[in-house]
C-alpha positions as YAML, in Angstrom:
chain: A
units: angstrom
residues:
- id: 1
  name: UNK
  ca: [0.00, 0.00, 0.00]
- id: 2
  name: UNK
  ca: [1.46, 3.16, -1.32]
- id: 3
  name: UNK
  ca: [0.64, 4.77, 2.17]
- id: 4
  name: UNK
  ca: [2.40, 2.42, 4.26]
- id: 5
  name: UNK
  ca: [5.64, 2.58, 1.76]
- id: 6
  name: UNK
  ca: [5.61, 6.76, 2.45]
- id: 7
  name: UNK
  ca: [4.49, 7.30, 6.15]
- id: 8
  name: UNK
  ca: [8.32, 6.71, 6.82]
- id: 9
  name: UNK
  ca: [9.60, 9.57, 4.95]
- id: 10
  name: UNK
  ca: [6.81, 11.58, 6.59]
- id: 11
  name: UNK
  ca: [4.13, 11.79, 3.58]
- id: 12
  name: UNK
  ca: [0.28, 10.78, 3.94]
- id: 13
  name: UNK
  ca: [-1.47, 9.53, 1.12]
- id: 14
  name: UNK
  ca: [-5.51, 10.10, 1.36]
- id: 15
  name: UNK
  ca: [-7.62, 9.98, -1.65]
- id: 16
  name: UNK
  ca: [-11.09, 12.41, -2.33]
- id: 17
  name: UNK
  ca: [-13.71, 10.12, -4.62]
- id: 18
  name: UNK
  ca: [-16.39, 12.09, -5.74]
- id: 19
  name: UNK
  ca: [-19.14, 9.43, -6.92]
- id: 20
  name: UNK
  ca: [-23.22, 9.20, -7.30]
- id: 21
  name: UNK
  ca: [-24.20, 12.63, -7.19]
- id: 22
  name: UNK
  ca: [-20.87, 14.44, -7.90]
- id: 23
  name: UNK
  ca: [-19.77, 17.17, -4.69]
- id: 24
  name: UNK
  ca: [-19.68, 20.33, -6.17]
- id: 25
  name: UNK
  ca: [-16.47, 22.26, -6.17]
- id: 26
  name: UNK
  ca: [-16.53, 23.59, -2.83]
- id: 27
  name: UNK
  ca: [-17.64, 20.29, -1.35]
- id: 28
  name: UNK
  ca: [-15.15, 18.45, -2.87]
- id: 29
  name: UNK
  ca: [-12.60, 21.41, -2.09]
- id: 30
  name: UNK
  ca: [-13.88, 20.90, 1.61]
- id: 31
  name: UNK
  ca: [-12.74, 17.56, 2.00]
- id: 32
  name: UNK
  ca: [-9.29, 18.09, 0.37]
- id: 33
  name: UNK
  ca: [-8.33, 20.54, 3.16]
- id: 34
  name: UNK
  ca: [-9.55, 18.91, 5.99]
- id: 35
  name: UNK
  ca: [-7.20, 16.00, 4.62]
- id: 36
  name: UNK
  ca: [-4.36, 18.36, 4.07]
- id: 37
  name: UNK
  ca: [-4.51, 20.55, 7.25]
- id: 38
  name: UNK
  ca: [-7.14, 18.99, 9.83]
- id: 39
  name: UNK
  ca: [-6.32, 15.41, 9.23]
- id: 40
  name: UNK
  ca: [-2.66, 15.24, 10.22]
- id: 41
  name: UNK
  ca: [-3.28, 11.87, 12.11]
- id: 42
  name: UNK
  ca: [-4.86, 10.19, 8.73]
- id: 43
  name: UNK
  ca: [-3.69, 7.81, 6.13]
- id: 44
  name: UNK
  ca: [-3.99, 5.71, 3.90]
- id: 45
  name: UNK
  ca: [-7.72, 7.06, 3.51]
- id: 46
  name: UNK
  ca: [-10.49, 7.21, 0.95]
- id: 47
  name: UNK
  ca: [-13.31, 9.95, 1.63]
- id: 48
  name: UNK
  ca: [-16.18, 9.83, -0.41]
- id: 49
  name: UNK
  ca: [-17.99, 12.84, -1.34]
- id: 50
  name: UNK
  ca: [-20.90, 11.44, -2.48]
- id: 51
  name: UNK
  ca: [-24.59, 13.43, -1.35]
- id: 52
  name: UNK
  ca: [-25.19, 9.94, 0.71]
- id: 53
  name: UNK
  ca: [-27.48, 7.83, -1.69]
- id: 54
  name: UNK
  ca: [-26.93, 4.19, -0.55]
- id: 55
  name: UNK
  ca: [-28.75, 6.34, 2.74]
- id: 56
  name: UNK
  ca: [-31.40, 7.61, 1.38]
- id: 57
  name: UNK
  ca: [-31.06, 11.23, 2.67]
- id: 58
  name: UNK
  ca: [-31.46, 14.18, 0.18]
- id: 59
  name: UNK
  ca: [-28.45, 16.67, 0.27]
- id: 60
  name: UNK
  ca: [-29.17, 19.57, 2.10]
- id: 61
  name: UNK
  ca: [-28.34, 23.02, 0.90]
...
């Protein structure tokens, strides 16, 4: 896993996946900097951005 072979030389590896109803821009730019400055504990990662439909919940606005 590429984010096991980096966390040694001090790099994370996280991934954004914006599937069913695509994030817009700002939701997808949301997750990308909580993974790059909030996250600093997380790797290894996949965060789907997504508008929840295997839930059943409408996207609020």
């Amino acid at each position: 896993m590429l984010a096991a072979e980096l966390l040694p030389r001090g790099m994370r590896v996280n991934a954004v996946a914006p599937m069913g109803r695509h994030g817009t821009i700002a939701e997808v730019a949301r997750a990308v900097l909580f993974l790059g400055f909030e996250a600093t504990f997380t790797s290894g990662q996949e965060i789907l951005v997504d508008g929840v439909p295997g839930l059943g919940l409408s996207a609020q606005s």
